[in-house]
Amino acid sequence: MSSFAKEGSATGGVLLVAGCCIGAGMLGLPVVSALTGFIPASLILIASCFVMICTGLLVLELTLSFDHEVSLISMAKATLGQTGKFLTWILFILLFYCILVAYASGSGEIVANGFHKLNIPISHSFGSLFSMSLVACLIYLGTHAIDRLNRILMIGLVAAYGILILLGMPNIEMQSLHEKEWSTAFATVPLMLISFGHHNLIPSLTIYMKRNVSKLRLAIILGNLIPLGIYLLWEGVILGMLPLRNHPLFSETVQNQDMASGLLTHATGSPYILTAVNLFAFLAIATSLITTALSCIDFLSDGLSVKNEGKTRAYLCAAVLLSPLPFAVTYPHIFLTALGYAGGFITVILFGVLPALMAWRSRYHLKQTSPFVVRGGKTSLAIIMTIFFAIFILEIFRQFSMLM
């Protein structure tokens, strides 16, 4: 981890956490919420935000209990031993891989649709290969070039989101927002949990903010509440434009869709809204793919103790960005499925159960002290572990029932 010359601002910390949460996963939120309805989906979003803030604060407590720079992996080793370190390392690899498979699939669909509009028909598979190879080449050129490109893309992403919301709000049907189906609500949980993933940023954020507890706590709480507001508005606009459940177009609209852009293709005839949502989808995938790939390359470089330069960097870029292609090509509509596995299985353990378990070991077995302690004692830790473990078990049953 790099050190910072001066203490980072609270605003900067809030935006870093918010930026870490917001990604291409929000493209799938309206899709998983469409069958459930806006009201149940909103309540689950709020609950997901709350529990992820709680475990984020636990990671902050753990980070501050060490007087040296740490990562989630080194904290797992210190509190849970070599087994904890190995488990955390494997979970991170699986998390990165699932997310990259999802982005390879999503980018392939967007690129293929883009070429199709130019009357150049290409397959979904070629779109995935094209996008992942292009990003691999760009990342190989260096972080500084990618940083400048990513800033431009982020500006475009914010603009596209704003335009889409402004164009979509007059087309909202309030009756569509009042429809609900609680029996399908649990299916939304995995994607909603992963939409508030910020925990791996906290150790670096602690260094950036010079261990200022009040600023760090504010950054984690507000940094999650901002995405919550963005997601709720996004869900309201997209779901509000969908046809009613008893309308013949409803099943055609929501069936076999991976992203919000697919939903609106059937739901609205406005070319301006469709252009805005397609642009937003492209920019969301691009920014998320770049930042996730960079993080994964740095993670592998550090974990394998190899230099991230020259031929080694080329091999790392190829390993990270080309290895997801077999899944993305074989299963072209795996975007939501891959994100669902990442959220329902990996995130609940890595960012749910493990922080609470590490905090328990740190407080009550290793007797470590921290300038910040999450309230509630053993009861709150037990509740958090129970909630996330229950989600894990229920997701296993849900996936098993889908295969039957």
GROMACS .gro file of C-alpha atoms in nm:
model
  404
    1MET     CA    1   0.000   0.000   0.000
    2SER     CA    2   0.119   0.348  -0.073
    3SER     CA    3   0.143   0.619   0.188
    4PHE     CA    4  -0.016   0.963   0.154
    5ALA     CA    5   0.155   1.293   0.236
    6LYS     CA    6  -0.144   1.459   0.397
    7GLU     CA    7  -0.472   1.351   0.550
    8GLY     CA    8  -0.745   1.292   0.294
    9SER     CA    9  -1.066   1.490   0.311
   10ALA     CA   10  -1.396   1.347   0.432
   11THR     CA   11  -1.553   1.430   0.094
   12GLY     CA   12  -1.278   1.244  -0.088
   13GLY     CA   13  -1.327   0.941   0.136
   14VAL     CA   14  -1.704   0.941   0.084
   15LEU     CA   15  -1.662   0.956  -0.295
   16LEU     CA   16  -1.402   0.677  -0.291
   17VAL     CA   17  -1.638   0.445  -0.101
   18ALA     CA   18  -1.934   0.542  -0.321
   19GLY     CA   19  -1.728   0.486  -0.636
   20CYS     CA   20  -1.620   0.145  -0.507
   21CYS     CA   21  -1.985   0.043  -0.457
   22ILE     CA   22  -2.132   0.176  -0.780
   23GLY     CA   23  -2.054  -0.042  -1.080
   24ALA     CA   24  -2.198  -0.233  -1.370
   25GLY     CA   25  -2.394  -0.447  -1.124
   26MET     CA   26  -2.657  -0.173  -1.111
   27LEU     CA   27  -2.742  -0.261  -1.472
   28GLY     CA   28  -2.886  -0.586  -1.339
   29LEU     CA   29  -3.076  -0.442  -1.043
   30PRO     CA   30  -3.396  -0.357  -1.235
   31VAL     CA   31  -3.387  -0.699  -1.403
   32VAL     CA   32  -3.380  -0.897  -1.076
   33SER     CA   33  -3.631  -0.652  -0.925
   34ALA     CA   34  -3.883  -0.657  -1.212
   35LEU     CA   35  -4.067  -0.970  -1.096
   36THR     CA   36  -4.057  -0.864  -0.731
   37GLY     CA   37  -4.166  -0.503  -0.772
   38PHE     CA   38  -4.033  -0.166  -0.663
   39ILE     CA   39  -4.150  -0.169  -0.299
   40PRO     CA   40  -4.005  -0.511  -0.195
   41ALA     CA   41  -3.687  -0.443  -0.394
   42SER     CA   42  -3.643  -0.103  -0.225
   43LEU     CA   43  -3.681  -0.253   0.123
   44ILE     CA   44  -3.424  -0.523   0.044
   45LEU     CA   45  -3.187  -0.258  -0.098
   46ILE     CA   46  -3.213  -0.059   0.226
   47ALA     CA   47  -3.158  -0.371   0.439
   48SER     CA   48  -2.860  -0.476   0.223
   49CYS     CA   49  -2.707  -0.130   0.259
   50PHE     CA   50  -2.748  -0.144   0.639
   51VAL     CA   51  -2.584  -0.485   0.690
   52MET     CA   52  -2.298  -0.402   0.452
   53ILE     CA   53  -2.234  -0.077   0.641
   54CYS     CA   54  -2.221  -0.281   0.963
   55THR     CA   55  -1.961  -0.524   0.827
   56GLY     CA   56  -1.769  -0.235   0.669
   57LEU     CA   57  -1.744  -0.074   1.012
   58LEU     CA   58  -1.622  -0.408   1.151
   59VAL     CA   59  -1.343  -0.409   0.891
   60LEU     CA   60  -1.259  -0.053   1.000
   61GLU     CA   61  -1.243  -0.166   1.365
   62LEU     CA   62  -1.009  -0.450   1.268
   63THR     CA   63  -0.788  -0.225   1.054
   64LEU     CA   64  -0.748   0.027   1.337
   65SER     CA   65  -0.656  -0.249   1.584
   66PHE     CA   66  -0.323  -0.291   1.401
   67ASP     CA   67  -0.049  -0.030   1.427
   68HIS     CA   68   0.087  -0.108   1.080
   69GLU     CA   69  -0.048  -0.127   0.725
   70VAL     CA   70  -0.272  -0.428   0.668
   71SER     CA   71  -0.503  -0.584   0.411
   72LEU     CA   72  -0.801  -0.812   0.451
   73ILE     CA   73  -0.571  -1.107   0.383
   74SER     CA   74  -0.312  -1.010   0.645
   75MET     CA   75  -0.590  -0.940   0.897
   76ALA     CA   76  -0.736  -1.284   0.828
   77LYS     CA   77  -0.395  -1.441   0.891
   78ALA     CA   78  -0.349  -1.246   1.217
   79THR     CA   79  -0.693  -1.335   1.355
   80LEU     CA   80  -0.777  -1.672   1.196
   81GLY     CA   81  -0.433  -1.815   1.114
   82GLN     CA   82  -0.304  -1.962   0.788
   83THR     CA   83  -0.641  -2.125   0.718
   84GLY     CA   84  -0.813  -1.786   0.735
   85LYS     CA   85  -0.550  -1.631   0.510
   86PHE     CA   86  -0.585  -1.910   0.252
   87LEU     CA   87  -0.966  -1.895   0.259
   88THR     CA   88  -0.966  -1.516   0.215
   89TRP     CA   89  -0.718  -1.536  -0.072
   90ILE     CA   90  -0.926  -1.801  -0.252
   91LEU     CA   91  -1.248  -1.606  -0.197
   92PHE     CA   92  -1.092  -1.291  -0.345
   93ILE     CA   93  -0.978  -1.485  -0.653
   94LEU     CA   94  -1.326  -1.633  -0.697
   95LEU     CA   95  -1.490  -1.293  -0.646
   96PHE     CA   96  -1.269  -1.125  -0.904
   97TYR     CA   97  -1.323  -1.412  -1.148
   98CYS     CA   98  -1.703  -1.413  -1.117
   99ILE     CA   99  -1.717  -1.037  -1.165
  100LEU     CA  100  -1.484  -1.049  -1.466
  101VAL     CA  101  -1.688  -1.331  -1.623
  102ALA     CA  102  -1.999  -1.116  -1.579
  103TYR     CA  103  -1.829  -0.812  -1.735
  104ALA     CA  104  -1.691  -1.020  -2.023
  105SER     CA  105  -2.044  -1.139  -2.097
  106GLY     CA  106  -2.202  -0.795  -2.054
  107SER     CA  107  -1.940  -0.618  -2.264
  108GLY     CA  108  -1.981  -0.878  -2.539
  109GLU     CA  109  -2.354  -0.809  -2.559
  110ILE     CA  110  -2.304  -0.432  -2.567
  111VAL     CA  111  -2.026  -0.445  -2.829
  112ALA     CA  112  -2.226  -0.685  -3.048
  113ASN     CA  113  -2.533  -0.460  -3.028
  114GLY     CA  114  -2.320  -0.156  -3.111
  115PHE     CA  115  -2.173  -0.317  -3.422
  116HIS     CA  116  -2.519  -0.438  -3.521
  117LYS     CA  117  -2.644  -0.077  -3.523
  118LEU     CA  118  -2.359   0.000  -3.766
  119ASN     CA  119  -2.483  -0.286  -3.989
  120ILE     CA  120  -2.177  -0.493  -3.899
  121PRO     CA  121  -2.311  -0.821  -3.760
  122ILE     CA  122  -2.078  -0.987  -3.508
  123SER     CA  123  -2.144  -1.258  -3.253
  124HIS     CA  124  -2.176  -1.208  -2.879
  125SER     CA  125  -1.862  -1.423  -2.839
  126PHE     CA  126  -1.656  -1.204  -3.072
  127GLY     CA  127  -1.783  -0.897  -2.886
  128SER     CA  128  -1.651  -1.042  -2.559
  129LEU     CA  129  -1.316  -1.130  -2.715
  130PHE     CA  130  -1.287  -0.783  -2.872
  131SER     CA  131  -1.369  -0.592  -2.552
  132MET     CA  132  -1.152  -0.801  -2.317
  133SER     CA  133  -0.854  -0.795  -2.555
  134LEU     CA  134  -0.887  -0.418  -2.597
  135VAL     CA  135  -0.897  -0.358  -2.221
  136ALA     CA  136  -0.599  -0.593  -2.171
  137CYS     CA  137  -0.395  -0.388  -2.421
  138LEU     CA  138  -0.500  -0.058  -2.261
  139ILE     CA  139  -0.412  -0.175  -1.910
  140TYR     CA  140  -0.074  -0.305  -2.028
  141LEU     CA  141   0.011   0.050  -2.143
  142GLY     CA  142   0.008   0.165  -1.781
  143THR     CA  143  -0.205   0.290  -1.495
  144HIS     CA  144  -0.160   0.661  -1.574
  145ALA     CA  145  -0.307   0.631  -1.923
  146ILE     CA  146  -0.593   0.421  -1.787
  147ASP     CA  147  -0.654   0.674  -1.509
  148ARG     CA  148  -0.700   0.957  -1.760
  149LEU     CA  149  -0.928   0.744  -1.978
  150ASN     CA  150  -1.131   0.632  -1.676
  151ARG     CA  151  -1.189   0.994  -1.567
  152ILE     CA  152  -1.334   1.077  -1.909
  153LEU     CA  153  -1.552   0.766  -1.899
  154MET     CA  154  -1.673   0.851  -1.547
  155ILE     CA  155  -1.778   1.201  -1.657
  156GLY     CA  156  -1.970   1.045  -1.944
  157LEU     CA  157  -2.125   0.789  -1.706
  158VAL     CA  158  -2.256   1.058  -1.471
  159ALA     CA  159  -2.391   1.260  -1.765
  160ALA     CA  160  -2.562   0.955  -1.918
  161TYR     CA  161  -2.721   0.866  -1.582
  162GLY     CA  162  -2.852   1.221  -1.538
  163ILE     CA  163  -2.993   1.235  -1.892
  164LEU     CA  164  -3.157   0.893  -1.852
  165ILE     CA  165  -3.323   0.992  -1.524
  166LEU     CA  166  -3.449   1.323  -1.668
  167LEU     CA  167  -3.585   1.156  -1.982
  168GLY     CA  168  -3.733   0.864  -1.794
  169MET     CA  169  -3.914   1.040  -1.509
  170PRO     CA  170  -4.199   1.181  -1.724
  171ASN     CA  171  -4.263   0.827  -1.853
  172ILE     CA  172  -4.307   0.666  -1.510
  173GLU     CA  173  -4.642   0.495  -1.448
  174MET     CA  174  -4.708   0.507  -1.072
  175GLN     CA  175  -4.926   0.196  -1.093
  176SER     CA  176  -4.623  -0.001  -1.214
  177LEU     CA  177  -4.433   0.098  -0.898
  178HIS     CA  178  -4.714  -0.027  -0.672
  179GLU     CA  179  -4.710  -0.382  -0.806
  180LYS     CA  180  -4.534  -0.636  -0.583
  181GLU     CA  181  -4.466  -1.008  -0.552
  182TRP     CA  182  -4.299  -1.099  -0.221
  183SER     CA  183  -4.245  -1.466  -0.313
  184THR     CA  184  -3.962  -1.373  -0.553
  185ALA     CA  185  -3.800  -1.115  -0.324
  186PHE     CA  186  -3.510  -1.330  -0.199
  187ALA     CA  187  -3.377  -1.372  -0.553
  188THR     CA  188  -3.277  -1.003  -0.547
  189VAL     CA  189  -3.055  -1.035  -0.237
  190PRO     CA  190  -2.724  -1.156  -0.394
  191LEU     CA  191  -2.698  -0.874  -0.648
  192MET     CA  192  -2.807  -0.613  -0.395
  193LEU     CA  193  -2.542  -0.723  -0.143
  194ILE     CA  194  -2.260  -0.707  -0.396
  195SER     CA  195  -2.381  -0.360  -0.500
  196PHE     CA  196  -2.255  -0.231  -0.164
  197GLY     CA  197  -1.915  -0.402  -0.170
  198HIS     CA  198  -1.651  -0.157  -0.045
  199HIS     CA  199  -1.470  -0.356   0.222
  200ASN     CA  200  -1.144  -0.419   0.034
  201LEU     CA  201  -1.098  -0.040   0.008
  202ILE     CA  202  -1.108   0.025   0.385
  203PRO     CA  203  -0.742  -0.060   0.471
  204SER     CA  204  -0.618   0.180   0.199
  205LEU     CA  205  -0.878   0.438   0.303
  206THR     CA  206  -0.749   0.419   0.661
  207ILE     CA  207  -0.401   0.516   0.541
  208TYR     CA  208  -0.540   0.787   0.312
  209MET     CA  209  -0.732   0.946   0.600
  210LYS     CA  210  -0.447   0.907   0.852
  211ARG     CA  211  -0.655   0.684   1.084
  212ASN     CA  212  -0.902   0.968   1.154
  213VAL     CA  213  -1.187   0.768   1.307
  214SER     CA  214  -1.465   1.024   1.264
  215LYS     CA  215  -1.380   1.083   0.897
  216LEU     CA  216  -1.348   0.711   0.827
  217ARG     CA  217  -1.681   0.630   0.989
  218LEU     CA  218  -1.848   0.912   0.794
  219ALA     CA  219  -1.689   0.793   0.469
  220ILE     CA  220  -1.822   0.439   0.514
  221ILE     CA  221  -2.174   0.543   0.614
  222LEU     CA  222  -2.229   0.825   0.362
  223GLY     CA  223  -2.029   0.639   0.097
  224ASN     CA  224  -2.294   0.365   0.111
  225LEU     CA  225  -2.597   0.591   0.149
  226ILE     CA  226  -2.513   0.779  -0.173
  227PRO     CA  227  -2.521   0.460  -0.385
  228LEU     CA  228  -2.842   0.361  -0.203
  229GLY     CA  229  -3.008   0.684  -0.319
  230ILE     CA  230  -2.874   0.639  -0.672
  231TYR     CA  231  -2.997   0.280  -0.687
  232LEU     CA  232  -3.345   0.366  -0.553
  233LEU     CA  233  -3.388   0.642  -0.811
  234TRP     CA  234  -3.256   0.413  -1.085
  235GLU     CA  235  -3.493   0.133  -0.984
  236GLY     CA  236  -3.788   0.371  -0.966
  237VAL     CA  237  -3.732   0.513  -1.314
  238ILE     CA  238  -3.665   0.182  -1.489
  239LEU     CA  239  -3.936  -0.022  -1.314
  240GLY     CA  240  -4.181   0.267  -1.352
  241MET     CA  241  -4.148   0.247  -1.731
  242LEU     CA  242  -4.222  -0.127  -1.748
  243PRO     CA  243  -4.567  -0.250  -1.856
  244LEU     CA  244  -4.808  -0.377  -1.589
  245ARG     CA  245  -4.791  -0.745  -1.491
  246ASN     CA  246  -5.123  -0.827  -1.658
  247HIS     CA  247  -5.008  -0.667  -1.984
  248PRO     CA  248  -4.908  -0.915  -2.260
  249LEU     CA  249  -4.576  -0.732  -2.307
  250PHE     CA  250  -4.464  -0.780  -1.944
  251SER     CA  251  -4.337  -1.137  -1.977
  252GLU     CA  252  -4.173  -1.055  -2.312
  253THR     CA  253  -4.004  -0.753  -2.154
  254VAL     CA  254  -3.852  -0.922  -1.847
  255GLN     CA  255  -3.782  -1.268  -1.989
  256ASN     CA  256  -3.420  -1.364  -2.067
  257GLN     CA  257  -3.285  -1.015  -2.001
  258ASP     CA  258  -2.950  -0.947  -1.835
  259MET     CA  259  -2.937  -0.568  -1.820
  260ALA     CA  260  -3.164  -0.265  -1.789
  261SER     CA  261  -3.097  -0.175  -2.152
  262GLY     CA  262  -3.265  -0.501  -2.256
  263LEU     CA  263  -3.568  -0.426  -2.038
  264LEU     CA  264  -3.627  -0.086  -2.195
  265THR     CA  265  -3.589  -0.214  -2.552
  266HIS     CA  266  -3.938  -0.363  -2.518
  267ALA     CA  267  -4.078  -0.122  -2.260
  268THR     CA  268  -4.035   0.212  -2.437
  269GLY     CA  269  -4.043   0.337  -2.792
  270SER     CA  270  -3.842   0.650  -2.717
  271PRO     CA  271  -3.517   0.647  -2.918
  272TYR     CA  272  -3.369   0.908  -2.681
  273ILE     CA  273  -3.426   0.691  -2.372
  274LEU     CA  274  -3.287   0.385  -2.549
  275THR     CA  275  -2.979   0.579  -2.661
  276ALA     CA  276  -2.923   0.710  -2.308
  277VAL     CA  277  -2.960   0.368  -2.143
  278ASN     CA  278  -2.733   0.199  -2.400
  279LEU     CA  279  -2.469   0.470  -2.351
  280PHE     CA  280  -2.499   0.434  -1.974
  281ALA     CA  281  -2.467   0.054  -1.999
  282PHE     CA  282  -2.155   0.084  -2.216
  283LEU     CA  283  -1.987   0.334  -1.982
  284ALA     CA  284  -2.086   0.141  -1.667
  285ILE     CA  285  -1.937  -0.181  -1.804
  286ALA     CA  286  -1.624  -0.002  -1.932
  287THR     CA  287  -1.542   0.179  -1.606
  288SER     CA  288  -1.618  -0.126  -1.390
  289LEU     CA  289  -1.419  -0.361  -1.612
  290ILE     CA  290  -1.113  -0.134  -1.611
  291THR     CA  291  -1.108  -0.075  -1.234
  292THR     CA  292  -1.181  -0.440  -1.147
  293ALA     CA  293  -0.915  -0.568  -1.385
  294LEU     CA  294  -0.657  -0.325  -1.246
  295SER     CA  295  -0.738  -0.431  -0.889
  296CYS     CA  296  -0.715  -0.799  -0.981
  297ILE     CA  297  -0.380  -0.755  -1.157
  298ASP     CA  298  -0.236  -0.572  -0.855
  299PHE     CA  299  -0.383  -0.836  -0.622
  300LEU     CA  300  -0.223  -1.123  -0.818
  301SER     CA  301   0.108  -0.940  -0.846
  302ASP     CA  302   0.118  -0.891  -0.469
  303GLY     CA  303  -0.010  -1.239  -0.385
  304LEU     CA  304   0.233  -1.415  -0.620
  305SER     CA  305   0.520  -1.180  -0.524
  306VAL     CA  306   0.605  -1.093  -0.886
  307LYS     CA  307   0.690  -0.757  -1.043
  308ASN     CA  308   0.400  -0.590  -1.220
  309GLU     CA  309   0.599  -0.476  -1.524
  310GLY     CA  310   0.731  -0.589  -1.862
  311LYS     CA  311   0.651  -0.942  -1.975
  312THR     CA  312   0.516  -1.032  -1.632
  313ARG     CA  313   0.256  -0.754  -1.659
  314ALA     CA  314   0.160  -0.882  -2.004
  315TYR     CA  315   0.109  -1.232  -1.863
  316LEU     CA  316  -0.096  -1.093  -1.574
  317CYS     CA  317  -0.314  -0.889  -1.813
  318ALA     CA  318  -0.373  -1.197  -2.027
  319ALA     CA  319  -0.449  -1.418  -1.725
  320VAL     CA  320  -0.694  -1.170  -1.576
  321LEU     CA  321  -0.878  -1.056  -1.889
  322LEU     CA  322  -0.867  -1.357  -2.120
  323SER     CA  323  -0.928  -1.637  -1.868
  324PRO     CA  324  -1.298  -1.540  -1.816
  325LEU     CA  325  -1.366  -1.571  -2.190
  326PRO     CA  326  -1.437  -1.948  -2.200
  327PHE     CA  327  -1.731  -1.903  -1.960
  328ALA     CA  328  -1.851  -1.582  -2.127
  329VAL     CA  329  -1.837  -1.743  -2.473
  330THR     CA  330  -1.992  -2.075  -2.369
  331TYR     CA  331  -2.268  -1.908  -2.167
  332PRO     CA  332  -2.332  -1.572  -2.340
  333HIS     CA  333  -2.610  -1.469  -2.098
  334ILE     CA  334  -2.414  -1.538  -1.779
  335PHE     CA  335  -2.394  -1.171  -1.669
  336LEU     CA  336  -2.657  -1.191  -1.394
  337THR     CA  337  -2.576  -1.551  -1.300
  338ALA     CA  338  -2.208  -1.472  -1.241
  339LEU     CA  339  -2.291  -1.163  -1.035
  340GLY     CA  340  -2.546  -1.370  -0.843
  341TYR     CA  341  -2.284  -1.630  -0.750
  342ALA     CA  342  -2.043  -1.352  -0.653
  343GLY     CA  343  -2.306  -1.194  -0.427
  344GLY     CA  344  -2.495  -1.494  -0.293
  345PHE     CA  345  -2.197  -1.714  -0.210
  346ILE     CA  346  -1.867  -1.523  -0.209
  347THR     CA  347  -1.968  -1.178  -0.082
  348VAL     CA  348  -2.176  -1.317   0.207
  349ILE     CA  349  -1.871  -1.506   0.337
  350LEU     CA  350  -1.591  -1.264   0.244
  351PHE     CA  351  -1.763  -0.937   0.340
  352GLY     CA  352  -2.027  -1.077   0.577
  353VAL     CA  353  -1.930  -1.376   0.791
  354LEU     CA  354  -1.551  -1.326   0.793
  355PRO     CA  355  -1.544  -0.963   0.922
  356ALA     CA  356  -1.771  -1.060   1.214
  357LEU     CA  357  -1.569  -1.375   1.284
  358MET     CA  358  -1.238  -1.185   1.270
  359ALA     CA  359  -1.376  -0.915   1.501
  360TRP     CA  360  -1.487  -1.186   1.748
  361ARG     CA  361  -1.140  -1.343   1.748
  362SER     CA  362  -0.971  -1.004   1.773
  363ARG     CA  363  -1.182  -0.881   2.065
  364TYR     CA  364  -1.242  -1.189   2.276
  365HIS     CA  365  -0.950  -1.423   2.204
  366LEU     CA  366  -0.654  -1.207   2.099
  367LYS     CA  367  -0.766  -0.919   2.327
  368GLN     CA  368  -0.675  -0.658   2.065
  369THR     CA  369  -0.791  -0.302   2.124
  370SER     CA  370  -0.908  -0.049   1.867
  371PRO     CA  371  -0.987   0.325   1.888
  372PHE     CA  372  -1.319   0.240   1.723
  373VAL     CA  373  -1.545  -0.048   1.824
  374VAL     CA  374  -1.878  -0.140   1.665
  375ARG     CA  375  -2.146  -0.141   1.933
  376GLY     CA  376  -2.348  -0.444   2.040
  377GLY     CA  377  -2.078  -0.675   2.171
  378LYS     CA  378  -2.110  -1.048   2.109
  379THR     CA  379  -2.482  -1.017   2.035
  380SER     CA  380  -2.437  -0.793   1.731
  381LEU     CA  381  -2.153  -1.009   1.596
  382ALA     CA  382  -2.363  -1.324   1.638
  383ILE     CA  383  -2.661  -1.162   1.463
  384ILE     CA  384  -2.445  -1.049   1.170
  385MET     CA  385  -2.289  -1.394   1.128
  386THR     CA  386  -2.632  -1.559   1.151
  387ILE     CA  387  -2.785  -1.326   0.889
  388PHE     CA  388  -2.510  -1.382   0.633
  389PHE     CA  389  -2.482  -1.755   0.698
  390ALA     CA  390  -2.860  -1.786   0.658
  391ILE     CA  391  -2.841  -1.601   0.324
  392PHE     CA  392  -2.566  -1.842   0.214
  393ILE     CA  393  -2.773  -2.151   0.304
  394LEU     CA  394  -3.094  -2.012   0.150
  395GLU     CA  395  -2.908  -1.928  -0.172
  396ILE     CA  396  -2.782  -2.287  -0.192
  397PHE     CA  397  -3.140  -2.413  -0.164
  398ARG     CA  398  -3.262  -2.157  -0.419
  399GLN     CA  399  -2.996  -2.254  -0.673
  400PHE     CA  400  -3.062  -2.623  -0.612
  401SER     CA  401  -3.437  -2.577  -0.662
  402MET     CA  402  -3.371  -2.399  -0.994
  403LEU     CA  403  -3.183  -2.706  -1.118
  404MET     CA  404  -3.463  -2.947  -1.027
   0.00000   0.00000   0.00000
